[in-house]
mmCIF file of C-alpha atoms and ligand atoms in Angstrom:
data_model
loop_
_atom_site.group_PDB
_atom_site.id
_atom_site.type_symbol
_atom_site.label_atom_id
_atom_site.label_comp_id
_atom_site.label_asym_id
_atom_site.label_seq_id
_atom_site.Cartn_x
_atom_site.Cartn_y
_atom_site.Cartn_z
ATOM 1 C CA MET E 19 -188.289 -54.893 110.066
ATOM 2 C CA SER E 20 -190.598 -53.686 112.858
ATOM 3 C CA ARG E 21 -194.301 -54.044 112.193
ATOM 4 C CA THR E 22 -196.179 -50.920 111.159
ATOM 5 C CA LYS E 23 -199.726 -49.907 111.969
ATOM 6 C CA THR E 24 -201.386 -47.603 109.465
ATOM 7 C CA TRP E 25 -205.046 -47.320 110.469
ATOM 8 C CA VAL E 26 -207.115 -45.942 113.344
ATOM 9 C CA ASP E 27 -209.011 -48.437 115.474
ATOM 10 C CA GLN E 28 -212.022 -46.218 115.915
ATOM 11 C CA PRO E 29 -212.619 -44.077 112.861
ATOM 12 C CA SER E 30 -215.307 -41.438 113.005
ATOM 13 C CA THR E 31 -218.701 -42.335 111.593
ATOM 14 C CA PRO E 32 -219.120 -40.325 108.389
ATOM 15 C CA SER E 33 -221.880 -37.742 107.912
ATOM 16 C CA TYR E 34 -222.426 -39.057 104.388
ATOM 17 C CA ALA E 35 -224.497 -42.237 104.070
ATOM 18 C CA PRO E 36 -223.601 -44.277 100.970
ATOM 19 C CA PRO E 37 -226.531 -45.611 98.908
ATOM 20 C CA PRO E 38 -227.831 -49.163 99.480
ATOM 21 C CA GLY E 39 -225.488 -51.748 97.999
ATOM 22 C CA ALA E 40 -222.453 -49.431 98.063
ATOM 23 C CA ILE E 41 -219.089 -51.065 97.364
ATOM 24 C CA ASP E 42 -215.789 -49.996 98.917
ATOM 25 C CA ALA E 43 -213.773 -51.073 95.881
ATOM 26 C CA HIS E 44 -210.210 -50.729 97.156
ATOM 27 C CA VAL E 45 -209.246 -52.347 100.439
ATOM 28 C CA HIS E 46 -206.557 -54.810 101.517
ATOM 29 C CA VAL E 47 -206.066 -57.380 104.252
ATOM 30 C CA PHE E 48 -202.739 -58.076 105.967
ATOM 31 C CA GLY E 49 -202.368 -61.657 107.162
ATOM 32 C CA PRO E 50 -203.053 -62.643 109.832
ATOM 33 C CA GLU E 51 -199.338 -63.386 109.648
ATOM 34 C CA ALA E 52 -199.588 -66.588 111.699
ATOM 35 C CA ASP E 53 -201.797 -68.107 108.983
ATOM 36 C CA PHE E 54 -200.697 -66.164 105.906
ATOM 37 C CA PRO E 55 -197.037 -65.106 106.144
ATOM 38 C CA PHE E 56 -195.865 -62.030 104.264
ATOM 39 C CA SER E 57 -193.670 -62.331 101.181
ATOM 40 C CA PRO E 58 -189.907 -62.454 101.792
ATOM 41 C CA LYS E 59 -189.723 -59.636 99.214
ATOM 42 C CA ALA E 60 -192.243 -57.400 101.053
ATOM 43 C CA LYS E 61 -191.137 -53.774 101.398
ATOM 44 C CA TYR E 62 -193.067 -53.227 104.638
ATOM 45 C CA HIS E 63 -194.093 -55.441 107.532
ATOM 46 C CA PRO E 64 -197.569 -54.494 108.708
ATOM 47 C CA GLU E 65 -199.507 -55.502 111.773
ATOM 48 C CA ASP E 66 -202.368 -57.886 111.055
ATOM 49 C CA ALA E 67 -205.375 -56.243 109.405
ATOM 50 C CA THR E 68 -207.856 -59.102 109.422
ATOM 51 C CA PRO E 69 -211.066 -59.844 107.510
ATOM 52 C CA GLU E 70 -213.089 -59.382 110.693
ATOM 53 C CA MET E 71 -211.643 -55.890 111.168
ATOM 54 C CA LEU E 72 -212.403 -55.088 107.534
ATOM 55 C CA PHE E 73 -216.027 -56.205 107.773
ATOM 56 C CA ALA E 74 -216.578 -54.212 110.983
ATOM 57 C CA LEU E 75 -215.241 -51.112 109.232
ATOM 58 C CA ARG E 76 -217.420 -51.790 106.172
ATOM 59 C CA ASP E 77 -220.521 -51.915 108.365
ATOM 60 C CA GLN E 78 -219.606 -48.822 110.344
ATOM 61 C CA LEU E 79 -218.971 -46.758 107.218
ATOM 62 C CA GLY E 80 -222.263 -47.868 105.654
ATOM 63 C CA PHE E 81 -220.959 -50.048 102.836
ATOM 64 C CA ALA E 82 -222.426 -53.384 101.731
ATOM 65 C CA ARG E 83 -219.492 -54.978 99.915
ATOM 66 C CA ASN E 84 -215.739 -54.825 99.406
ATOM 67 C CA VAL E 85 -213.262 -55.379 96.640
ATOM 68 C CA ILE E 86 -210.102 -56.736 98.242
ATOM 69 C CA VAL E 87 -206.940 -55.926 96.321
ATOM 70 C CA GLN E 88 -203.924 -58.140 96.922
ATOM 71 C CA ALA E 89 -201.391 -55.982 98.790
ATOM 72 C CA SER E 90 -197.756 -56.004 97.692
ATOM 73 C CA CYS E 91 -196.623 -57.346 101.089
ATOM 74 C CA HIS E 92 -198.221 -60.694 100.200
ATOM 75 C CA GLY E 93 -196.415 -60.971 96.866
ATOM 76 C CA THR E 94 -198.040 -63.476 94.501
ATOM 77 C CA ASP E 95 -199.469 -65.687 97.251
ATOM 78 C CA ASN E 96 -203.155 -64.727 97.228
ATOM 79 C CA GLU E 97 -204.251 -66.941 100.130
ATOM 80 C CA ALA E 98 -204.863 -64.074 102.581
ATOM 81 C CA THR E 99 -207.056 -62.315 100.019
ATOM 82 C CA LEU E 100 -208.928 -65.546 99.183
ATOM 83 C CA ASN E 101 -209.442 -66.239 102.887
ATOM 84 C CA ALA E 102 -211.016 -62.814 103.383
ATOM 85 C CA ILE E 103 -213.270 -63.248 100.363
ATOM 86 C CA ALA E 104 -214.378 -66.684 101.609
ATOM 87 C CA LYS E 105 -215.171 -65.262 105.038
ATOM 88 C CA SER E 106 -217.268 -62.434 103.601
ATOM 89 C CA GLY E 107 -220.205 -64.667 102.729
ATOM 90 C CA GLY E 108 -220.495 -63.273 99.211
ATOM 91 C CA ALA E 109 -219.906 -59.652 100.203
ATOM 92 C CA ALA E 110 -216.384 -59.432 98.794
ATOM 93 C CA ARG E 111 -214.556 -60.148 95.587
ATOM 94 C CA GLY E 112 -210.936 -59.532 94.791
ATOM 95 C CA VAL E 113 -208.010 -58.611 92.614
ATOM 96 C CA ALA E 114 -204.963 -60.905 92.639
ATOM 97 C CA VAL E 115 -201.280 -60.507 91.913
ATOM 98 C CA VAL E 116 -200.049 -63.487 89.927
ATOM 99 C CA SER E 117 -196.769 -64.892 88.783
ATOM 100 C CA PRO E 118 -196.236 -65.016 84.989
ATOM 101 C CA ASP E 119 -195.917 -68.806 85.130
ATOM 102 C CA ILE E 120 -199.306 -69.381 86.785
ATOM 103 C CA ASP E 121 -201.169 -72.260 85.124
ATOM 104 C CA ASP E 122 -204.774 -72.341 83.946
ATOM 105 C CA ALA E 123 -205.932 -74.546 86.826
ATOM 106 C CA GLU E 124 -204.601 -72.018 89.315
ATOM 107 C CA LEU E 125 -206.301 -69.135 87.475
ATOM 108 C CA GLN E 126 -209.574 -71.066 87.594
ATOM 109 C CA LYS E 127 -209.072 -71.654 91.333
ATOM 110 C CA LEU E 128 -208.670 -67.897 91.823
ATOM 111 C CA HIS E 129 -211.822 -67.282 89.787
ATOM 112 C CA ASP E 130 -213.758 -69.792 91.894
ATOM 113 C CA GLY E 131 -212.452 -68.000 94.991
ATOM 114 C CA GLY E 132 -213.907 -64.679 93.827
ATOM 115 C CA ILE E 133 -210.985 -63.072 91.989
ATOM 116 C CA ARG E 134 -212.047 -60.908 89.034
ATOM 117 C CA GLY E 135 -208.866 -59.052 88.114
ATOM 118 C CA VAL E 136 -205.072 -58.949 88.288
ATOM 119 C CA ARG E 137 -202.954 -56.081 89.545
ATOM 120 C CA PHE E 138 -199.773 -54.814 87.893
ATOM 121 C CA ASN E 139 -197.736 -52.653 90.245
ATOM 122 C CA PHE E 140 -195.113 -50.260 88.851
ATOM 123 C CA LEU E 141 -194.084 -48.509 92.073
ATOM 124 C CA LYS E 142 -190.374 -49.093 92.682
ATOM 125 C CA ARG E 143 -190.807 -48.606 96.423
ATOM 126 C CA LEU E 144 -193.262 -51.550 96.462
ATOM 127 C CA VAL E 145 -191.931 -54.097 93.968
ATOM 128 C CA ASP E 146 -188.522 -55.127 92.632
ATOM 129 C CA ASP E 147 -189.533 -55.333 89.003
ATOM 130 C CA ALA E 148 -192.475 -54.759 86.669
ATOM 131 C CA PRO E 149 -191.911 -56.770 83.477
ATOM 132 C CA LYS E 150 -194.257 -55.305 80.844
ATOM 133 C CA ASP E 151 -193.887 -58.227 78.416
ATOM 134 C CA LYS E 152 -194.844 -60.749 81.097
ATOM 135 C CA PHE E 153 -197.706 -58.538 82.297
ATOM 136 C CA LEU E 154 -199.047 -58.472 78.727
ATOM 137 C CA ASP E 155 -198.942 -62.269 78.565
ATOM 138 C CA ILE E 156 -200.932 -62.405 81.794
ATOM 139 C CA ALA E 157 -203.435 -59.828 80.506
ATOM 140 C CA ARG E 158 -204.066 -61.898 77.386
ATOM 141 C CA ARG E 159 -204.564 -65.043 79.455
ATOM 142 C CA ILE E 160 -207.037 -63.538 81.949
ATOM 143 C CA ALA E 161 -209.153 -61.838 79.273
ATOM 144 C CA PRO E 162 -211.204 -64.985 78.472
ATOM 145 C CA LEU E 163 -212.156 -65.274 82.147
ATOM 146 C CA GLY E 164 -213.875 -61.886 81.914
ATOM 147 C CA TRP E 165 -211.355 -60.360 84.312
ATOM 148 C CA HIS E 166 -209.847 -56.880 84.098
ATOM 149 C CA VAL E 167 -206.434 -55.400 84.833
ATOM 150 C CA VAL E 168 -205.693 -53.022 87.716
ATOM 151 C CA VAL E 169 -202.573 -50.889 87.285
ATOM 152 C CA TYR E 170 -200.754 -48.865 89.920
ATOM 153 C CA PHE E 171 -198.235 -46.292 88.687
ATOM 154 C CA GLU E 172 -197.075 -42.753 89.346
ATOM 155 C CA ALA E 173 -197.699 -39.777 87.062
ATOM 156 C CA ASP E 174 -194.085 -39.457 85.933
ATOM 157 C CA ILE E 175 -194.201 -42.763 84.007
ATOM 158 C CA LEU E 176 -197.610 -42.328 82.382
ATOM 159 C CA GLU E 177 -196.249 -41.267 79.007
ATOM 160 C CA GLU E 178 -193.788 -44.160 78.894
ATOM 161 C CA LEU E 179 -196.534 -46.603 79.950
ATOM 162 C CA GLU E 180 -199.166 -45.615 77.406
ATOM 163 C CA PRO E 181 -198.152 -48.107 74.631
ATOM 164 C CA PHE E 182 -198.262 -50.890 77.233
ATOM 165 C CA LEU E 183 -201.706 -49.799 78.436
ATOM 166 C CA ALA E 184 -202.917 -49.564 74.833
ATOM 167 C CA ALA E 185 -201.903 -53.206 74.247
ATOM 168 C CA ILE E 186 -203.991 -54.572 77.130
ATOM 169 C CA PRO E 187 -207.125 -56.223 75.709
ATOM 170 C CA THR E 188 -209.347 -55.896 78.806
ATOM 171 C CA THR E 189 -210.856 -53.134 80.879
ATOM 172 C CA ILE E 190 -208.097 -51.385 82.843
ATOM 173 C CA VAL E 191 -208.604 -49.726 86.225
ATOM 174 C CA VAL E 192 -205.933 -47.259 87.341
ATOM 175 C CA ASP E 193 -205.326 -47.141 91.083
ATOM 176 C CA HIS E 194 -205.429 -43.766 92.820
ATOM 177 C CA LEU E 195 -205.666 -41.858 89.504
ATOM 178 C CA GLY E 196 -202.077 -42.693 88.627
ATOM 179 C CA ARG E 197 -200.942 -40.445 91.481
ATOM 180 C CA PRO E 198 -201.127 -36.950 89.951
ATOM 181 C CA ASP E 199 -199.453 -34.038 91.714
ATOM 182 C CA ILE E 200 -202.549 -32.442 93.262
ATOM 183 C CA ALA E 201 -200.598 -29.274 94.124
ATOM 184 C CA GLN E 202 -200.622 -28.457 90.380
ATOM 185 C CA GLY E 203 -204.350 -27.730 90.705
ATOM 186 C CA PRO E 204 -207.292 -28.625 88.428
ATOM 187 C CA GLY E 205 -205.563 -27.490 85.215
ATOM 188 C CA GLY E 206 -202.258 -29.115 86.169
ATOM 189 C CA ALA E 207 -200.103 -31.070 83.746
ATOM 190 C CA ASP E 208 -200.493 -34.417 85.535
ATOM 191 C CA ILE E 209 -204.275 -34.494 85.732
ATOM 192 C CA THR E 210 -204.602 -33.053 82.224
ATOM 193 C CA ARG E 211 -202.481 -35.865 80.798
ATOM 194 C CA PHE E 212 -204.454 -38.420 82.786
ATOM 195 C CA VAL E 213 -207.814 -37.107 81.557
ATOM 196 C CA GLN E 214 -206.436 -37.261 78.015
ATOM 197 C CA LEU E 215 -205.538 -40.916 78.597
ATOM 198 C CA LEU E 216 -209.144 -41.686 79.570
ATOM 199 C CA ASP E 217 -210.463 -39.639 76.644
ATOM 200 C CA ASP E 218 -208.265 -41.633 74.259
ATOM 201 C CA HIS E 219 -208.974 -45.094 75.726
ATOM 202 C CA PRO E 220 -212.623 -45.899 76.499
ATOM 203 C CA ASN E 221 -211.551 -49.137 78.234
ATOM 204 C CA ILE E 222 -209.541 -47.284 80.905
ATOM 205 C CA TRP E 223 -211.300 -46.596 84.212
ATOM 206 C CA THR E 224 -209.913 -45.066 87.394
ATOM 207 C CA LYS E 225 -210.300 -45.291 91.134
ATOM 208 C CA VAL E 226 -210.884 -41.777 92.408
ATOM 209 C CA SER E 227 -209.322 -42.819 95.693
ATOM 210 C CA GLY E 228 -206.239 -41.792 97.607
ATOM 211 C CA ALA E 229 -207.168 -38.334 98.928
ATOM 212 C CA GLU E 230 -205.099 -39.144 102.022
ATOM 213 C CA ARG E 231 -202.074 -40.051 99.895
ATOM 214 C CA LEU E 232 -202.314 -37.358 97.227
ATOM 215 C CA SER E 233 -203.534 -34.247 99.051
ATOM 216 C CA PRO E 234 -200.730 -32.018 100.340
ATOM 217 C CA GLN E 235 -203.321 -30.077 102.378
ATOM 218 C CA GLY E 236 -204.797 -33.090 104.197
ATOM 219 C CA PRO E 237 -208.312 -33.163 105.688
ATOM 220 C CA PRO E 238 -210.848 -32.068 104.570
ATOM 221 C CA PHE E 239 -208.973 -32.498 101.249
ATOM 222 C CA ASP E 240 -210.217 -29.360 99.464
ATOM 223 C CA ASP E 241 -207.272 -29.528 97.048
ATOM 224 C CA PHE E 242 -208.080 -33.139 96.086
ATOM 225 C CA VAL E 243 -211.771 -32.322 95.617
ATOM 226 C CA ALA E 244 -211.001 -29.400 93.287
ATOM 227 C CA VAL E 245 -208.859 -31.578 91.016
ATOM 228 C CA ILE E 246 -210.849 -34.820 91.112
ATOM 229 C CA ARG E 247 -214.484 -33.740 90.954
ATOM 230 C CA PRO E 248 -214.180 -32.769 87.264
ATOM 231 C CA VAL E 249 -212.810 -36.272 86.585
ATOM 232 C CA VAL E 250 -215.875 -37.917 88.168
ATOM 233 C CA GLU E 251 -218.193 -35.594 86.253
ATOM 234 C CA ARG E 252 -216.430 -36.297 82.935
ATOM 235 C CA PHE E 253 -216.247 -40.095 83.295
ATOM 236 C CA PRO E 254 -219.247 -41.017 85.481
ATOM 237 C CA ASP E 255 -219.390 -44.591 84.150
ATOM 238 C CA ARG E 256 -215.669 -45.336 84.536
ATOM 239 C CA VAL E 257 -214.919 -44.419 88.143
ATOM 240 C CA LEU E 258 -214.678 -46.513 91.310
ATOM 241 C CA TRP E 259 -214.003 -45.457 94.881
ATOM 242 C CA GLY E 260 -212.300 -47.084 97.855
ATOM 243 C CA THR E 261 -211.062 -46.247 101.327
ATOM 244 C CA ASP E 262 -207.717 -48.022 100.755
ATOM 245 C CA TRP E 263 -207.978 -49.363 104.314
ATOM 246 C CA PRO E 264 -205.653 -50.397 106.033
ATOM 247 C CA HIS E 265 -203.664 -47.704 104.234
ATOM 248 C CA PRO E 266 -200.297 -49.383 103.563
ATOM 249 C CA ASN E 267 -197.263 -47.184 104.244
ATOM 250 C CA MET E 268 -199.299 -44.333 105.753
ATOM 251 C CA GLU E 269 -197.860 -44.656 109.266
ATOM 252 C CA HIS E 270 -196.811 -40.999 109.281
ATOM 253 C CA ARG E 271 -200.198 -39.657 108.112
ATOM 254 C CA ILE E 272 -202.772 -42.183 109.262
ATOM 255 C CA PRO E 273 -206.174 -41.193 107.864
ATOM 256 C CA ASP E 274 -209.565 -41.341 109.557
ATOM 257 C CA ASP E 275 -211.765 -43.495 107.306
ATOM 258 C CA GLY E 276 -214.915 -41.568 108.243
ATOM 259 C CA THR E 277 -213.325 -38.368 106.952
ATOM 260 C CA LEU E 278 -212.430 -40.128 103.701
ATOM 261 C CA VAL E 279 -216.050 -41.232 103.162
ATOM 262 C CA ASP E 280 -217.143 -37.616 103.581
ATOM 263 C CA VAL E 281 -215.082 -36.744 100.505
ATOM 264 C CA ILE E 282 -217.449 -38.811 98.310
ATOM 265 C CA PRO E 283 -220.369 -36.347 98.018
ATOM 266 C CA ARG E 284 -217.889 -33.560 97.289
ATOM 267 C CA ILE E 285 -216.283 -35.350 94.315
ATOM 268 C CA ALA E 286 -219.599 -36.911 93.203
ATOM 269 C CA PRO E 287 -222.126 -34.186 94.043
ATOM 270 C CA THR E 288 -225.375 -35.781 92.804
ATOM 271 C CA ALA E 289 -227.199 -38.944 93.858
ATOM 272 C CA ASP E 290 -226.875 -40.219 90.297
ATOM 273 C CA LEU E 291 -223.076 -39.809 90.268
ATOM 274 C CA GLN E 292 -222.822 -41.403 93.716
ATOM 275 C CA ARG E 293 -224.876 -44.436 92.669
ATOM 276 C CA LYS E 294 -222.716 -44.964 89.594
ATOM 277 C CA LEU E 295 -219.475 -44.524 91.542
ATOM 278 C CA LEU E 296 -220.376 -46.740 94.479
ATOM 279 C CA VAL E 297 -222.846 -49.285 93.094
ATOM 280 C CA ASP E 298 -223.381 -49.531 89.323
ATOM 281 C CA ASN E 299 -219.760 -49.284 88.154
ATOM 282 C CA PRO E 300 -218.187 -51.726 90.625
ATOM 283 C CA MET E 301 -221.096 -54.139 90.137
ATOM 284 C CA ARG E 302 -220.311 -54.237 86.408
ATOM 285 C CA LEU E 303 -216.723 -55.285 87.086
ATOM 286 C CA TYR E 304 -217.111 -57.526 90.132
ATOM 287 C CA TRP E 305 -220.658 -58.936 90.256
ATOM 288 C CA PRO E 306 -221.862 -58.680 86.621
ATOM 289 C CA GLU E 307 -223.956 -61.841 86.949
ATOM 290 C CA GLN E 308 -226.143 -60.080 89.519
ATOM 291 C CA LEU E 309 -227.087 -57.233 87.207
ATOM 292 C CA GLY E 310 -230.551 -57.387 85.695
HETATM 293 O O1 0GZ P 25 -198.986 -46.354 97.952
HETATM 294 C C1 0GZ P 25 -198.837 -47.401 98.622
HETATM 295 O O2 0GZ P 25 -197.917 -47.563 99.447
HETATM 296 C C2 0GZ P 25 -199.758 -48.520 98.378
HETATM 297 C C3 0GZ P 25 -199.312 -49.820 98.622
HETATM 298 C C4 0GZ P 25 -200.117 -50.867 98.273
HETATM 299 C C5 0GZ P 25 -199.659 -52.242 98.381
HETATM 300 O O3 0GZ P 25 -198.673 -52.477 99.106
HETATM 301 O O4 0GZ P 25 -200.261 -53.103 97.719
HETATM 302 O O5 0GZ P 25 -201.363 -50.661 97.770
HETATM 303 C C6 0GZ P 25 -201.861 -49.413 97.578
HETATM 304 O O6 0GZ P 25 -203.013 -49.310 97.112
HETATM 305 C C7 0GZ P 25 -201.038 -48.309 97.883
#
């Protein structure tokens, strides 16, 4: 498999300045492969996207902290994510992917390394299987640590997944809004069903990220803004935002991270909404001990 590069080296500097303490709550690191080899089951083989590159981007975009989400290409070996968190000097925490047979000592080691959640991935193009019963066992075991569950799925399986989501005893964060079809517009079936899910389950949050993945129109993402801004306004205390750098699998539509940041004030049009989205909400999940 040839190695893919999915990010721009010199993104534009955004016009929008995030508030002090802003958290980019969905990023990944890839490798470096020489130190942290990719999983033999990985569905893509990326170039190295290192912690140093991530922190330079964070500073350029005007963010203070990151949440590093274990990428599928590293399987259940979280060492690359832990390495990046350790190198951040307290400015990053993370979400791990764990094997169902992980023991308590290993979970505690992840906690000590800054992990505060586990990710369950249901995308067939990214993982071979997604065993709901085993995921539920994991969810029950991480609950006492104060962790939450991050779930990545596509809109077509939402209905089938709802009983599983309802059985999870922790906060749940849905990646990239469960990938609604943005072309359906603001009243579309996908986003309507997703909003209903959040109405019905007060413990379900969402990342309002993924404009570059979900918008058929592309920059400046007017179609994404029209569909997603009502979601931010309806659930101001249950939304997170992230660049998704280094944008796995986006080699054919590589986004400019500065342009993505400029979407924020359009989906969260007031300073109050922006502070909740970028600071207060992610702090509650990832750095709760630092809240007054
Ligand atoms: O849609 C994707 O391809 C994708 C992949 C991964 C991953 O490989 O972990 O993470 C994401 O947030 C999105």
